[in-house]
Structures are given as C-alpha cells and as structure tokens.
GROMACS .gro file of C-alpha atoms in nm:
model
  260
    1MET     CA    1   9.220   7.998  10.449
    2SER     CA    2   9.108   8.274  10.215
    3VAL     CA    3   9.205   8.640  10.189
    4GLU     CA    4   8.953   8.882  10.044
    5VAL     CA    5   9.021   9.250   9.983
    6ARG     CA    6   8.722   9.471   9.903
    7ASN     CA    7   8.748   9.827   9.772
    8LEU     CA    8   9.071   9.893   9.964
    9SER     CA    9   9.210  10.247   9.955
   10PHE     CA   10   9.492  10.393  10.161
   11SER     CA   11   9.658  10.734  10.185
   12TYR     CA   12   9.964  10.879  10.351
   13GLY     CA   13   9.827  11.219  10.442
   14LYS     CA   14   9.682  11.360  10.121
   15ARG     CA   15   9.880  11.123   9.897
   16GLU     CA   16   9.668  10.829   9.786
   17VAL     CA   17   9.877  10.512   9.763
   18LEU     CA   18   9.607  10.251   9.700
   19SER     CA   19   9.275  10.308   9.527
   20ASN     CA   20   8.979  10.070   9.518
   21ILE     CA   21   9.176   9.742   9.531
   22SER     CA   22   8.964   9.425   9.525
   23PHE     CA   23   9.074   9.063   9.488
   24ARG     CA   24   9.040   8.723   9.654
   25ALA     CA   25   9.299   8.453   9.725
   26GLU     CA   26   9.178   8.104   9.807
   27ALA     CA   27   9.349   7.830  10.005
   28GLY     CA   28   9.607   7.657   9.786
   29GLU     CA   29   9.644   7.957   9.554
   30LEU     CA   30   9.960   8.151   9.475
   31ILE     CA   31   9.898   8.511   9.372
   32ALA     CA   32  10.183   8.716   9.230
   33VAL     CA   33  10.156   9.092   9.283
   34MET     CA   34  10.343   9.275   9.008
   35GLY     CA   35  10.414   9.640   8.951
   36PRO     CA   36  10.694   9.895   8.935
   37ASN     CA   37  10.855  10.045   9.243
   38GLY     CA   38  10.604  10.270   9.416
   39ALA     CA   39  10.302  10.088   9.274
   40GLY     CA   40  10.162  10.017   9.622
   41LYS     CA   41  10.267   9.654   9.672
   42SER     CA   42  10.430   9.705  10.012
   43THR     CA   43  10.141   9.918  10.138
   44LEU     CA   44   9.895   9.650  10.029
   45PHE     CA   45  10.092   9.394  10.230
   46ARG     CA   46  10.103   9.622  10.535
   47CYS     CA   47   9.725   9.657  10.524
   48ILE     CA   48   9.671   9.281  10.503
   49LEU     CA   49   9.918   9.225  10.789
   50GLY     CA   50   9.738   9.475  11.010
   51LEU     CA   51  10.037   9.710  11.022
   52SER     CA   52   9.852   9.992  10.842
   53PRO     CA   53   9.496   9.954  10.973
   54LYS     CA   54   9.367  10.303  10.887
   55TYR     CA   55   9.245  10.209  10.540
   56ASP     CA   56   8.913  10.249  10.367
   57GLY     CA   57   8.742   9.932  10.252
   58GLU     CA   58   8.748   9.585  10.400
   59ILE     CA   59   8.991   9.295  10.436
   60TYR     CA   60   8.861   8.951  10.529
   61ILE     CA   61   9.082   8.673  10.664
   62GLY     CA   62   8.906   8.338  10.656
   63GLY     CA   63   8.574   8.521  10.632
   64GLN     CA   64   8.642   8.747  10.933
   65GLU     CA   65   8.694   9.122  10.902
   66ALA     CA   66   9.064   9.171  10.976
   67ARG     CA   67   9.029   9.478  11.199
   68ARG     CA   68   8.794   9.284  11.427
   69ILE     CA   69   9.038   8.996  11.466
   70GLY     CA   70   9.309   9.202  11.635
   71ILE     CA   71   9.680   9.208  11.559
   72ALA     CA   72   9.770   8.926  11.802
   73LYS     CA   73   9.515   8.681  11.665
   74LEU     CA   74   9.590   8.793  11.311
   75ALA     CA   75   9.950   8.674  11.361
   76ARG     CA   76   9.814   8.322  11.411
   77HIS     CA   77   9.667   8.329  11.061
   78VAL     CA   78   9.901   8.549  10.854
   79ALA     CA   79  10.282   8.533  10.841
   80TYR     CA   80  10.519   8.772  10.666
   81ILE     CA   81  10.846   8.679  10.494
   82PRO     CA   82  11.052   8.992  10.412
   83GLN     CA   83  11.293   9.010  10.120
   84SER     CA   84  11.579   9.056  10.366
   85HIS     CA   85  11.621   9.019  10.741
   86SER     CA   86  11.914   9.146  10.945
   87PRO     CA   87  11.880   9.070  11.318
   88VAL     CA   88  12.089   9.276  11.559
   89PHE     CA   89  12.235   8.955  11.703
   90ASN     CA   90  12.367   8.647  11.523
   91PHE     CA   91  12.093   8.414  11.644
   92SER     CA   92  12.111   8.048  11.548
   93VAL     CA   93  11.886   7.927  11.269
   94PHE     CA   94  11.693   7.726  11.528
   95ASP     CA   95  11.633   8.033  11.746
   96ILE     CA   96  11.511   8.234  11.447
   97VAL     CA   97  11.260   7.960  11.361
   98LEU     CA   98  11.154   7.924  11.726
   99MET     CA   99  11.069   8.296  11.729
  100GLY     CA  100  10.785   8.211  11.493
  101THR     CA  101  10.607   8.030  11.776
  102THR     CA  102  10.576   8.335  12.002
  103SER     CA  103  10.213   8.394  11.903
  104GLN     CA  104  10.134   8.051  12.053
  105VAL     CA  105  10.248   8.137  12.407
  106SER     CA  106  10.152   8.412  12.650
  107ALA     CA  107  10.366   8.720  12.696
  108VAL     CA  108  10.504   8.595  13.029
  109ASN     CA  109  10.594   8.245  12.909
  110ILE     CA  110  10.872   8.106  12.694
  111PRO     CA  111  10.833   7.846  12.417
  112GLY     CA  112  10.800   7.496  12.562
  113ARG     CA  113  10.857   7.142  12.436
  114LYS     CA  114  10.563   7.167  12.195
  115GLN     CA  115  10.710   7.475  12.026
  116VAL     CA  116  11.062   7.327  12.020
  117ASP     CA  117  10.930   7.012  11.852
  118LEU     CA  118  10.740   7.224  11.599
  119ALA     CA  119  11.053   7.423  11.512
  120ASN     CA  120  11.249   7.101  11.461
  121THR     CA  121  10.972   6.961  11.242
  122VAL     CA  122  10.956   7.256  11.002
  123LEU     CA  123  11.337   7.264  10.975
  124LYS     CA  124  11.328   6.898  10.876
  125ASP     CA  125  11.037   6.945  10.635
  126LEU     CA  126  11.227   7.219  10.450
  127GLY     CA  127  11.548   7.015  10.445
  128ILE     CA  128  11.754   7.260  10.650
  129GLU     CA  129  11.778   7.076  10.983
  130ASP     CA  130  12.157   7.057  10.937
  131LEU     CA  131  12.166   7.439  10.968
  132LYS     CA  132  11.989   7.460  11.305
  133HIS     CA  133  12.303   7.537  11.507
  134ARG     CA  134  12.456   7.771  11.249
  135GLY     CA  135  12.450   8.146  11.301
  136TYR     CA  136  12.188   8.315  11.084
  137MET     CA  137  12.438   8.577  10.968
  138GLN     CA  138  12.679   8.304  10.855
  139ILE     CA  139  12.456   8.121  10.608
  140SER     CA  140  12.382   8.198  10.243
  141GLY     CA  141  12.101   8.418  10.112
  142GLY     CA  142  11.902   8.118   9.994
  143GLU     CA  143  11.943   7.948  10.332
  144ARG     CA  144  11.827   8.265  10.505
  145GLN     CA  145  11.512   8.276  10.295
  146LEU     CA  146  11.439   7.911  10.376
  147THR     CA  147  11.494   7.994  10.743
  148MET     CA  148  11.242   8.279  10.722
  149ILE     CA  149  10.992   8.049  10.550
  150ALA     CA  150  11.050   7.795  10.829
  151ARG     CA  151  10.983   8.068  11.088
  152ALA     CA  152  10.655   8.151  10.913
  153LEU     CA  153  10.554   7.783  10.912
  154ALA     CA  154  10.639   7.759  11.283
  155GLN     CA  155  10.397   8.047  11.331
  156ARG     CA  156  10.127   7.801  11.221
  157ALA     CA  157   9.984   8.060  10.984
  158ASN     CA  158   9.776   7.945  10.687
  159ILE     CA  159   9.845   8.261  10.485
  160LEU     CA  160  10.196   8.361  10.382
  161ILE     CA  161  10.280   8.711  10.256
  162MET     CA  162  10.618   8.724  10.080
  163ASP     CA  163  10.796   9.040   9.969
  164GLU     CA  164  11.019   8.961   9.668
  165PRO     CA  165  11.143   8.629   9.814
  166THR     CA  166  11.401   8.572   9.538
  167SER     CA  167  11.555   8.919   9.555
  168ASN     CA  168  11.937   8.914   9.552
  169LEU     CA  169  11.953   8.534   9.518
  170ASP     CA  170  12.151   8.345   9.255
  171TYR     CA  171  11.965   8.146   8.989
  172GLY     CA  172  11.984   7.813   9.171
  173ASN     CA  173  11.854   7.956   9.498
  174GLN     CA  174  11.577   8.141   9.315
  175LEU     CA  175  11.449   7.812   9.174
  176ARG     CA  176  11.480   7.637   9.511
  177ILE     CA  177  11.281   7.909   9.687
  178LEU     CA  178  11.015   7.920   9.414
  179SER     CA  179  10.981   7.540   9.419
  180THR     CA  180  10.942   7.549   9.797
  181ILE     CA  181  10.673   7.816   9.767
  182LYS     CA  182  10.487   7.616   9.502
  183ASN     CA  183  10.501   7.304   9.719
  184LEU     CA  184  10.346   7.499  10.005
  185THR     CA  185  10.051   7.601   9.788
  186ASN     CA  186  10.006   7.235   9.698
  187GLU     CA  187   9.982   7.168  10.073
  188GLY     CA  188   9.696   7.420  10.099
  189TYR     CA  189   9.870   7.740  10.206
  190THR     CA  190   9.742   8.069  10.067
  191ILE     CA  191  10.041   8.264   9.936
  192ILE     CA  192  10.062   8.622   9.813
  193VAL     CA  193  10.403   8.717   9.679
  194SER     CA  194  10.541   9.032   9.519
  195THR     CA  195  10.775   8.997   9.223
  196HIS     CA  196  10.930   9.206   8.948
  197ASN     CA  197  11.002   8.900   8.735
  198PRO     CA  198  10.715   8.814   8.496
  199ASP     CA  199  10.872   8.475   8.420
  200HIS     CA  200  10.847   8.378   8.786
  201ALA     CA  201  10.480   8.475   8.781
  202LEU     CA  202  10.422   8.274   8.463
  203PHE     CA  203  10.604   7.966   8.589
  204PHE     CA  204  10.479   7.946   8.947
  205SER     CA  205  10.170   8.160   9.017
  206ASP     CA  206   9.804   8.079   8.969
  207LYS     CA  207   9.694   8.441   8.940
  208VAL     CA  208   9.853   8.782   8.888
  209LEU     CA  209   9.749   9.111   9.044
  210ALA     CA  210   9.908   9.390   8.838
  211LEU     CA  211   9.935   9.730   9.009
  212SER     CA  212  10.038  10.071   8.880
  213ASN     CA  213  10.008  10.398   9.073
  214GLY     CA  214   9.808  10.222   9.343
  215ARG     CA  215   9.543  10.089   9.106
  216ILE     CA  216   9.472   9.748   8.956
  217VAL     CA  217   9.550   9.748   8.585
  218ASN     CA  218   9.478   9.377   8.537
  219HIS     CA  219   9.392   9.074   8.747
  220GLY     CA  220   9.339   8.710   8.657
  221SER     CA  221   9.524   8.393   8.563
  222SER     CA  222   9.893   8.452   8.495
  223VAL     CA  223   9.866   8.317   8.141
  224ASP     CA  224   9.580   8.554   8.058
  225VAL     CA  225   9.717   8.863   8.233
  226ILE     CA  226  10.086   8.872   8.143
  227SER     CA  227  10.122   9.011   7.793
  228ASN     CA  228  10.347   9.234   7.585
  229ASP     CA  229  10.119   9.530   7.657
  230LEU     CA  230  10.106   9.471   8.033
  231ILE     CA  231  10.486   9.456   8.068
  232LYS     CA  232  10.513   9.775   7.861
  233GLN     CA  233  10.253   9.945   8.080
  234LEU     CA  234  10.414   9.837   8.410
  235TYR     CA  235  10.785   9.866   8.333
  236ASP     CA  236  10.809  10.064   8.008
  237VAL     CA  237  11.006   9.790   7.832
  238ASP     CA  238  10.927   9.599   7.515
  239VAL     CA  239  10.903   9.220   7.541
  240GLU     CA  240  10.744   8.935   7.353
  241VAL     CA  241  10.557   8.675   7.555
  242LYS     CA  242  10.629   8.342   7.389
  243SER     CA  243  10.514   7.982   7.432
  244LEU     CA  244  10.740   7.681   7.415
  245TYR     CA  245  10.670   7.465   7.111
  246GLU     CA  246  10.370   7.237   7.176
  247SER     CA  247  10.358   7.351   7.538
  248ASN     CA  248  10.153   7.578   7.762
  249VAL     CA  249  10.470   7.714   7.923
  250ARG     CA  250  10.506   8.086   7.850
  251PHE     CA  251  10.798   8.320   7.905
  252CYS     CA  252  10.913   8.673   7.822
  253ILE     CA  253  11.192   8.766   7.581
  254PRO     CA  254  11.320   9.125   7.558
  255LYS     CA  255  11.231   9.276   7.220
  256SER     CA  256  11.593   9.384   7.178
  257VAL     CA  257  11.687   9.013   7.168
  258THR     CA  258  11.418   8.907   6.922
  259ASP     CA  259  11.509   9.193   6.686
  260THR     CA  260  11.873   9.086   6.651
   0.00000   0.00000   0.00000
C-alpha cells in the first residue's frame, strides 16, 4: 500500500514546522527520513498518522485522501512504532501484541480467538514466542522493539511508521532490528523510518528523505542522496562517504579519522 504526501505544510500557531513536503512511498519500499533534531520528522509522522490533521496539502493512503478515511479506519492501514514505550503497567509481551488487534473489534467487544491466534502467529514469525509470558518491563531494549513491531503487525497494517527504531540499542540489537525491518519490506510492507545514522540509511533503505528546518533538502535513492555535502548541511560535521573496494556498499567515515 502506498503513501503519497503532496505539498504538505504544517504550523504550530505562527511557527511553520513543515513547508511544501512532497514524496511517495510504494509497497515494499523502505524510506529513511533524515535530519537534525527539530527538522520536522516527528511532525511529518504525526500528520501521516492522522494525529495532526490540521495541515495544508494532501496525504494519500493507498490512493485515498487520509482525512476522508477517518482515524479509526486509518489505524487499519498505518501502524506506529515509537522509539520507546513505557506502559503504566507491566503487561506481558503477549498482551502488548494483542493490543495491536483492537482496531479489528468493536469498542464493546474484547479480542477473540481470531485475534489471539494472530498475536501468536506474529510472535512466532518474529522469533520471540518464548517471550510471550514475560513482563514487557523485564525484557531487553531490543526485545521491546521486536515486541512493538509484533504489535504493529498484529494491527494488520500495511504501512509501518518507525521513529528511530534503533535508538538506545546496542550494536547487535541494532542490526537485528534493521534486518527485521528490511525483511518486512521484502514481504511488501511500506516502511517509513526516521534515523540519525547515515550508515543505516545507506545499508538498509531504498530512498532517503532529507529534511532541514521543515523543508526537503534532498530526496532520492540513498546512494545518490547521502554525500559529504548533505551530512555537512544536516549535521554540521565533516565526513567522507566511501565505497568498499569493488563493491556498491557505501559508508561514512568522520573526516577527523581520515585525516589522522
């Protein structure tokens, strides 16, 4: 299912946060949204999720104008995975995942056998079924992120919006989460993820949307967009974007390292 943003602008009072944002994400694509703190990434996500609907411009979800879909139906198509989640109660991993099915039942009903089976299936598919009876607050950061991804999959959404999914994770868990995300795009999910790490965007994304001060400064394939100049413009640091010998794999090295 596609996401198309056309000429999107948004303001908090008189302060413009997004200005004339346009891009399209197709099914099976992973788009990395890059930019410094305050660039407008979170506001962009809130607009797509229907949480900040008073924007100028248009957002289309699967060809339908998002504001005409309604927030309840939108939840059947778009799921959000935050960078951190701290429930007020130590729910089990299974209960957290089962919460993702609430958009499939009416307000007066509780999840039934169909929803329970779905929750068990996504836990198994992500390889975390052994955690189902563990308390969410008692598992590792990487396991929590996998749990939140499982909850989004239980929501049966085709579009996943992820806010810095590798934030505060160790190196191993970062790679596990990124590999899981890439596998989901291979299964046809549309994924839009924010990241501050250009290497993650180079290794795993199909396209990059680079934002600064609420405006697009570049947009296109990750290999074409991520450059020395872009990283300098976004983060005010000097890097060299290199390629592995006889390979299309590219990565960033801080200039301070290459100069030593």
